[in-house]
PDB file of C-alpha atoms in Angstrom:
ATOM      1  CA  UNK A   1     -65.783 -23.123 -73.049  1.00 75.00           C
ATOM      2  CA  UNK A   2     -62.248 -23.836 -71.752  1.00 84.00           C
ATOM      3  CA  UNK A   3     -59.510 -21.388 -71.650  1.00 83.00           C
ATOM      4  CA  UNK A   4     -56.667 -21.569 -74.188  1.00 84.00           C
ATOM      5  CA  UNK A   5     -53.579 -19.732 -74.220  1.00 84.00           C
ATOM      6  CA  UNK A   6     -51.940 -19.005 -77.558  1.00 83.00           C
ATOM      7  CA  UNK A   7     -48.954 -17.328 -78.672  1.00 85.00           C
ATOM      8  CA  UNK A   8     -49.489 -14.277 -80.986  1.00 80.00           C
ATOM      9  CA  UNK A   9     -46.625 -12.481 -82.717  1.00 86.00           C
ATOM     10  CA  UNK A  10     -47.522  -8.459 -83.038  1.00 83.00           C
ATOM     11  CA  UNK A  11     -45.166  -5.938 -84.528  1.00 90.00           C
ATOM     12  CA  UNK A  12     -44.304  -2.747 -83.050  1.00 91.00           C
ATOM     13  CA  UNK A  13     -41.900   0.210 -83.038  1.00 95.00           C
ATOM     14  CA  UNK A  14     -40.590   0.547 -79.663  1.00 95.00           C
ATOM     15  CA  UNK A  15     -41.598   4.019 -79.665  1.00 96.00           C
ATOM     16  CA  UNK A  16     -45.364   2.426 -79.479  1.00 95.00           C
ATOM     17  CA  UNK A  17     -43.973  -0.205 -77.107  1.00 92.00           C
ATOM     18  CA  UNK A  18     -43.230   2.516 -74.684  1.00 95.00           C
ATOM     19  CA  UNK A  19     -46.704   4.276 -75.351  1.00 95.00           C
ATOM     20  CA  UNK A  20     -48.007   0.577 -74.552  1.00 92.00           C
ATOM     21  CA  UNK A  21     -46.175  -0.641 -71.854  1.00 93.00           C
ATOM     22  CA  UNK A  22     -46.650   3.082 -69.792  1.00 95.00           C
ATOM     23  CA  UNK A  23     -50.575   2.963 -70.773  1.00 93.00           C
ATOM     24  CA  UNK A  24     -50.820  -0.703 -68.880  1.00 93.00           C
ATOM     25  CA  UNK A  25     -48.434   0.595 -66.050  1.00 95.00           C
ATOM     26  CA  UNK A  26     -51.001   3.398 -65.461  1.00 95.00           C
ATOM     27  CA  UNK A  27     -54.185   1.433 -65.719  1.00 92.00           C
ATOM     28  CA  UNK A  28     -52.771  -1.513 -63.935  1.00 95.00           C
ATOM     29  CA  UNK A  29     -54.181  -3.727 -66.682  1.00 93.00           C
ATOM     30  CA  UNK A  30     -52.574  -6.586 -68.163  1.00 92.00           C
ATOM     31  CA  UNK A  31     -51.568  -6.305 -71.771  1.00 90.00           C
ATOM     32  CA  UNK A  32     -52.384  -9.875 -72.614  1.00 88.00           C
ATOM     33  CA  UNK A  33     -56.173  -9.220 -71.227  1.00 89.00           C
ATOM     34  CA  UNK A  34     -56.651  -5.938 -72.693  1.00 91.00           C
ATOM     35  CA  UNK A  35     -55.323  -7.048 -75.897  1.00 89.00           C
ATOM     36  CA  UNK A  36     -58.332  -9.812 -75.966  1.00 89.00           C
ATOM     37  CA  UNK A  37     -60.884  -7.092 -74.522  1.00 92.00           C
ATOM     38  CA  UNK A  38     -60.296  -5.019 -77.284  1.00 92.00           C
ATOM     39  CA  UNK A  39     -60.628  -7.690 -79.740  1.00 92.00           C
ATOM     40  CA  UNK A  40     -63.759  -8.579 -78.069  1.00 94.00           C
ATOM     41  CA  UNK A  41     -64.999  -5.285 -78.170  1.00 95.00           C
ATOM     42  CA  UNK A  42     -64.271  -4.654 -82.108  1.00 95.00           C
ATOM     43  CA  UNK A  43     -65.727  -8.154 -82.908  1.00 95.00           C
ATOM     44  CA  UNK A  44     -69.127  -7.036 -81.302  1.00 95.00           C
ATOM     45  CA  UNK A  45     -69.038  -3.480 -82.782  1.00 94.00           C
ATOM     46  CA  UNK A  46     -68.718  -5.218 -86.231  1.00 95.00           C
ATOM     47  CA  UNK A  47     -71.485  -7.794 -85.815  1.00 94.00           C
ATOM     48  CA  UNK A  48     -73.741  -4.493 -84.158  1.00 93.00           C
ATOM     49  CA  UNK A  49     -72.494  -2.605 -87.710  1.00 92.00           C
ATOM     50  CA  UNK A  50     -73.501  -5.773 -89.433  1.00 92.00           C
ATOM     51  CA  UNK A  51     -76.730  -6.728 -88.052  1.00 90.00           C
ATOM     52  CA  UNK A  52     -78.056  -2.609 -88.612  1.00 89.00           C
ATOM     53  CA  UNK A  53     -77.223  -3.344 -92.251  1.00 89.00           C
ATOM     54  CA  UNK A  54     -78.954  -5.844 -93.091  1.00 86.00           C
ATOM     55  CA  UNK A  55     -82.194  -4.448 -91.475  1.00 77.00           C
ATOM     56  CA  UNK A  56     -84.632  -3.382 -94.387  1.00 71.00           C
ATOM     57  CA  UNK A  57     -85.379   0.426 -94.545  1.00 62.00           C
TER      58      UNK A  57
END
């Protein structure tokens, strides 16, 4: 699949700006790519949660 960049608008206090911003600075991750990672991450946890539901008892 090719790689698309899009522009996503997220709002914040800058008090959790801060937490953000020294949280990447520490892990030396990229906000952008942890962002999608996480989003990742809670997709598949739903679809896990999903798929264990609909399994018959």
């Amino acid at each position: 699949m090719a790689e698309k960049t899009i522009d996503l608008e997220v709002k914040v206090t800058m008090e959790e700006m801060k937490k953000i911003g020294e949280y990447c600075r520490e892990k030396g991750v990229n906000f952008s790519e942890w962002m999608r990672q996480l989003a990742l991450r809670e997709i598949e946890r739903n679809e896990q949660e999903k798929k264990e539901e609909e399994k018959p008892a």
